[in-house]
mmCIF file with all atom_site columns, C-alpha atoms in Angstrom:
data_model
loop_
_atom_site.group_PDB
_atom_site.id
_atom_site.type_symbol
_atom_site.label_atom_id
_atom_site.label_alt_id
_atom_site.label_comp_id
_atom_site.label_asym_id
_atom_site.label_entity_id
_atom_site.label_seq_id
_atom_site.pdbx_PDB_ins_code
_atom_site.Cartn_x
_atom_site.Cartn_y
_atom_site.Cartn_z
_atom_site.occupancy
_atom_site.B_iso_or_equiv
_atom_site.pdbx_formal_charge
_atom_site.auth_seq_id
_atom_site.auth_comp_id
_atom_site.auth_asym_id
_atom_site.auth_atom_id
_atom_site.pdbx_PDB_model_num
ATOM 1  C CA . UNK A 1 1  ? 68.596  127.092 106.103 1.00 0.00 ? 175 UNK A CA 1
ATOM 2  C CA . UNK A 1 2  ? 66.027  126.783 103.618 1.00 0.00 ? 176 UNK A CA 1
ATOM 3  C CA . UNK A 1 3  ? 64.727  123.842 101.630 1.00 0.00 ? 177 UNK A CA 1
ATOM 4  C CA . UNK A 1 4  ? 66.760  124.754 98.451  1.00 0.00 ? 178 UNK A CA 1
ATOM 5  C CA . UNK A 1 5  ? 69.867  124.979 100.086 1.00 0.00 ? 179 UNK A CA 1
ATOM 6  C CA . UNK A 1 6  ? 69.593  121.642 101.717 1.00 0.00 ? 180 UNK A CA 1
ATOM 7  C CA . UNK A 1 7  ? 68.821  120.167 98.002  1.00 0.00 ? 181 UNK A CA 1
ATOM 8  C CA . UNK A 1 8  ? 71.492  121.421 96.640  1.00 0.00 ? 182 UNK A CA 1
ATOM 9  C CA . UNK A 1 9  ? 73.845  120.211 99.304  1.00 0.00 ? 183 UNK A CA 1
ATOM 10 C CA . UNK A 1 10 ? 72.398  116.981 98.915  1.00 0.00 ? 184 UNK A CA 1
ATOM 11 C CA . UNK A 1 11 ? 72.819  116.464 95.391  1.00 0.00 ? 185 UNK A CA 1
ATOM 12 C CA . UNK A 1 12 ? 76.383  117.807 95.453  1.00 0.00 ? 186 UNK A CA 1
ATOM 13 C CA . UNK A 1 13 ? 77.186  115.255 97.430  1.00 0.00 ? 187 UNK A CA 1
ATOM 14 C CA . UNK A 1 14 ? 75.156  112.330 95.649  1.00 0.00 ? 188 UNK A CA 1
ATOM 15 C CA . UNK A 1 15 ? 77.426  113.633 92.391  1.00 0.00 ? 189 UNK A CA 1
ATOM 16 C CA . UNK A 1 16 ? 80.803  113.522 94.400  1.00 0.00 ? 190 UNK A CA 1
ATOM 17 C CA . UNK A 1 17 ? 80.129  110.185 95.988  1.00 0.00 ? 191 UNK A CA 1
ATOM 18 C CA . UNK A 1 18 ? 79.068  108.630 92.129  1.00 0.00 ? 192 UNK A CA 1
ATOM 19 C CA . UNK A 1 19 ? 82.534  110.515 90.957  1.00 0.00 ? 193 UNK A CA 1
ATOM 20 C CA . UNK A 1 20 ? 84.532  109.052 93.607  1.00 0.00 ? 194 UNK A CA 1
ATOM 21 C CA . UNK A 1 21 ? 82.649  105.850 93.228  1.00 0.00 ? 195 UNK A CA 1
ATOM 22 C CA . UNK A 1 22 ? 83.750  105.766 89.059  1.00 0.00 ? 196 UNK A CA 1
ATOM 23 C CA . UNK A 1 23 ? 87.296  106.557 89.481  1.00 0.00 ? 197 UNK A CA 1
ATOM 24 C CA . UNK A 1 24 ? 87.943  104.283 92.501  1.00 0.00 ? 198 UNK A CA 1
ATOM 25 C CA . UNK A 1 25 ? 86.543  101.529 90.057  1.00 0.00 ? 199 UNK A CA 1
ATOM 26 C CA . UNK A 1 26 ? 88.399  102.596 87.490  1.00 0.00 ? 200 UNK A CA 1
ATOM 27 C CA . UNK A 1 27 ? 91.853  102.312 89.469  1.00 0.00 ? 201 UNK A CA 1
ATOM 28 C CA . UNK A 1 28 ? 90.484  98.748  90.622  1.00 0.00 ? 202 UNK A CA 1
ATOM 29 C CA . UNK A 1 29 ? 89.695  97.745  87.095  1.00 0.00 ? 203 UNK A CA 1
ATOM 30 C CA . UNK A 1 30 ? 92.996  99.224  85.781  1.00 0.00 ? 204 UNK A CA 1
ATOM 31 C CA . UNK A 1 31 ? 95.012  97.646  88.555  1.00 0.00 ? 205 UNK A CA 1
ATOM 32 C CA . UNK A 1 32 ? 93.502  93.844  88.648  1.00 0.00 ? 206 UNK A CA 1
ATOM 33 C CA . UNK A 1 33 ? 93.730  94.089  84.685  1.00 0.00 ? 207 UNK A CA 1
ATOM 34 C CA . UNK A 1 34 ? 97.454  94.908  84.573  1.00 0.00 ? 208 UNK A CA 1
ATOM 35 C CA . UNK A 1 35 ? 97.956  92.261  87.342  1.00 0.00 ? 209 UNK A CA 1
ATOM 36 C CA . UNK A 1 36 ? 96.223  89.428  85.454  1.00 0.00 ? 210 UNK A CA 1
ATOM 37 C CA . UNK A 1 37 ? 98.064  90.462  82.108  1.00 0.00 ? 211 UNK A CA 1
ATOM 38 C CA . UNK A 1 38 ? 101.730 90.254  83.610  1.00 0.00 ? 212 UNK A CA 1
ATOM 39 C CA . UNK A 1 39 ? 101.441 87.103  86.215  1.00 0.00 ? 213 UNK A CA 1
ATOM 40 C CA . UNK A 1 40 ? 105.004 86.230  86.742  1.00 0.00 ? 214 UNK A CA 1
ATOM 41 C CA . UNK A 1 41 ? 105.875 90.044  87.109  1.00 0.00 ? 215 UNK A CA 1
ATOM 42 C CA . UNK A 1 42 ? 103.345 90.514  90.021  1.00 0.00 ? 216 UNK A CA 1
ATOM 43 C CA . UNK A 1 43 ? 104.675 87.004  91.156  1.00 0.00 ? 217 UNK A CA 1
ATOM 44 C CA . UNK A 1 44 ? 108.377 88.333  91.572  1.00 0.00 ? 218 UNK A CA 1
ATOM 45 C CA . UNK A 1 45 ? 107.045 91.185  93.080  1.00 0.00 ? 219 UNK A CA 1
ATOM 46 C CA . UNK A 1 46 ? 105.091 89.415  96.001  1.00 0.00 ? 220 UNK A CA 1
ATOM 47 C CA . UNK A 1 47 ? 108.028 87.082  96.179  1.00 0.00 ? 221 UNK A CA 1
ATOM 48 C CA . UNK A 1 48 ? 110.306 90.213  96.788  1.00 0.00 ? 222 UNK A CA 1
ATOM 49 C CA . UNK A 1 49 ? 107.675 91.034  99.329  1.00 0.00 ? 223 UNK A CA 1
ATOM 50 C CA . UNK A 1 50 ? 107.545 87.993  101.076 1.00 0.00 ? 224 UNK A CA 1
ATOM 51 C CA . UNK A 1 51 ? 111.259 87.749  101.403 1.00 0.00 ? 225 UNK A CA 1
ATOM 52 C CA . UNK A 1 52 ? 111.691 91.334  102.781 1.00 0.00 ? 226 UNK A CA 1
ATOM 53 C CA . UNK A 1 53 ? 109.311 90.551  105.490 1.00 0.00 ? 227 UNK A CA 1
ATOM 54 C CA . UNK A 1 54 ? 110.404 86.954  105.915 1.00 0.00 ? 228 UNK A CA 1
ATOM 55 C CA . UNK A 1 55 ? 107.470 85.176  105.179 1.00 0.00 ? 229 UNK A CA 1
ATOM 56 C CA . UNK A 1 56 ? 108.860 82.841  102.519 1.00 0.00 ? 230 UNK A CA 1
ATOM 57 C CA . UNK A 1 57 ? 110.309 80.264  105.316 1.00 0.00 ? 231 UNK A CA 1
ATOM 58 C CA . UNK A 1 58 ? 106.600 80.032  106.751 1.00 0.00 ? 232 UNK A CA 1
ATOM 59 C CA . UNK A 1 59 ? 105.096 79.291  102.848 1.00 0.00 ? 233 UNK A CA 1
ATOM 60 C CA . UNK A 1 60 ? 105.341 75.535  102.265 1.00 0.00 ? 234 UNK A CA 1
ATOM 61 C CA . UNK A 1 61 ? 105.566 75.980  98.286  1.00 0.00 ? 235 UNK A CA 1
ATOM 62 C CA . UNK A 1 62 ? 106.170 79.823  98.118  1.00 0.00 ? 236 UNK A CA 1
ATOM 63 C CA . UNK A 1 63 ? 106.150 80.182  94.134  1.00 0.00 ? 237 UNK A CA 1
ATOM 64 C CA . UNK A 1 64 ? 102.458 77.869  93.592  1.00 0.00 ? 238 UNK A CA 1
ATOM 65 C CA . UNK A 1 65 ? 101.163 79.391  96.850  1.00 0.00 ? 239 UNK A CA 1
ATOM 66 C CA . UNK A 1 66 ? 102.030 83.113  95.715  1.00 0.00 ? 240 UNK A CA 1
ATOM 67 C CA . UNK A 1 67 ? 101.310 82.604  92.131  1.00 0.00 ? 241 UNK A CA 1
ATOM 68 C CA . UNK A 1 68 ? 97.591  81.012  92.742  1.00 0.00 ? 242 UNK A CA 1
ATOM 69 C CA . UNK A 1 69 ? 97.250  84.282  95.601  1.00 0.00 ? 243 UNK A CA 1
ATOM 70 C CA . UNK A 1 70 ? 98.544  87.010  92.968  1.00 0.00 ? 244 UNK A CA 1
ATOM 71 C CA . UNK A 1 71 ? 95.844  85.521  90.217  1.00 0.00 ? 245 UNK A CA 1
ATOM 72 C CA . UNK A 1 72 ? 92.990  85.367  93.019  1.00 0.00 ? 246 UNK A CA 1
ATOM 73 C CA . UNK A 1 73 ? 93.879  88.853  94.106  1.00 0.00 ? 247 UNK A CA 1
ATOM 74 C CA . UNK A 1 74 ? 94.055  90.126  90.680  1.00 0.00 ? 248 UNK A CA 1
ATOM 75 C CA . UNK A 1 75 ? 90.500  88.786  89.684  1.00 0.00 ? 249 UNK A CA 1
ATOM 76 C CA . UNK A 1 76 ? 88.963  90.453  92.802  1.00 0.00 ? 250 UNK A CA 1
ATOM 77 C CA . UNK A 1 77 ? 90.302  93.454  92.322  1.00 0.00 ? 251 UNK A CA 1
ATOM 78 C CA . UNK A 1 78 ? 88.995  93.438  89.119  1.00 0.00 ? 252 UNK A CA 1
ATOM 79 C CA . UNK A 1 79 ? 85.987  92.278  90.024  1.00 0.00 ? 253 UNK A CA 1
ATOM 80 C CA . UNK A 1 80 ? 85.489  94.678  92.674  1.00 0.00 ? 254 UNK A CA 1
ATOM 81 C CA . UNK A 1 81 ? 86.366  97.752  90.155  1.00 0.00 ? 255 UNK A CA 1
ATOM 82 C CA . UNK A 1 82 ? 83.325  96.596  87.853  1.00 0.00 ? 256 UNK A CA 1
ATOM 83 C CA . UNK A 1 83 ? 81.129  96.225  90.689  1.00 0.00 ? 257 UNK A CA 1
ATOM 84 C CA . UNK A 1 84 ? 81.873  99.336  91.406  1.00 0.00 ? 258 UNK A CA 1
ATOM 85 C CA . UNK A 1 85 ? 81.545  100.861 88.238  1.00 0.00 ? 259 UNK A CA 1
ATOM 86 C CA . UNK A 1 86 ? 78.465  99.661  87.851  1.00 0.00 ? 260 UNK A CA 1
ATOM 87 C CA . UNK A 1 87 ? 76.997  100.060 90.812  1.00 0.00 ? 261 UNK A CA 1
ATOM 88 C CA . UNK A 1 88 ? 75.727  96.924  91.544  1.00 0.00 ? 262 UNK A CA 1
ATOM 89 C CA . UNK A 1 89 ? 76.634  94.665  95.196  1.00 0.00 ? 263 UNK A CA 1
ATOM 90 C CA . UNK A 1 90 ? 77.635  98.356  96.397  1.00 0.00 ? 264 UNK A CA 1
ATOM 91 C CA . UNK A 1 91 ? 77.817  96.938  99.906  1.00 0.00 ? 265 UNK A CA 1
ATOM 92 C CA . UNK A 1 92 ? 79.741  93.918  99.009  1.00 0.00 ? 266 UNK A CA 1
ATOM 93 C CA . UNK A 1 93 ? 81.874  95.922  97.166  1.00 0.00 ? 267 UNK A CA 1
ATOM 94 C CA . UNK A 1 94 ? 82.697  98.517  99.425  1.00 0.00 ? 268 UNK A CA 1
ATOM 95 C CA . UNK A 1 95 ? 83.565  95.706  102.417 1.00 0.00 ? 269 UNK A CA 1
ATOM 96 C CA . UNK A 1 96 ? 86.161  94.677  99.784  1.00 0.00 ? 270 UNK A CA 1
ATOM 97 C CA . UNK A 1 97 ? 87.546  97.916  99.125  1.00 0.00 ? 271 UNK A CA 1
ATOM 98 C CA . UNK A 1 98 ? 88.073  98.490  102.667 1.00 0.00 ? 272 UNK A CA 1
ATOM 99 C CA . UNK A 1 99 ? 89.733  95.211  103.091 1.00 0.00 ? 273 UNK A CA 1
#
């Protein structure tokens, strides 16, 4: 392998990583935005999931707790998407995406 081939592969990997980062950032921004626009719809979905998994009896006040956690999730998701799009706080954004 010569030096030119290695450089071309390195550039291709960097381009692929940036395109993937931008696409994932767009998905996170869109998803967080949709959840923030319709918080009651997202609350109903969270309640459905909690009932399906039998967690509704474990939560002290399900409506309030699920509403606050849903809004917190929307804010975190939107923020991580913006971080990915702008390329800031890359390490923290990567951990949140993995989480």
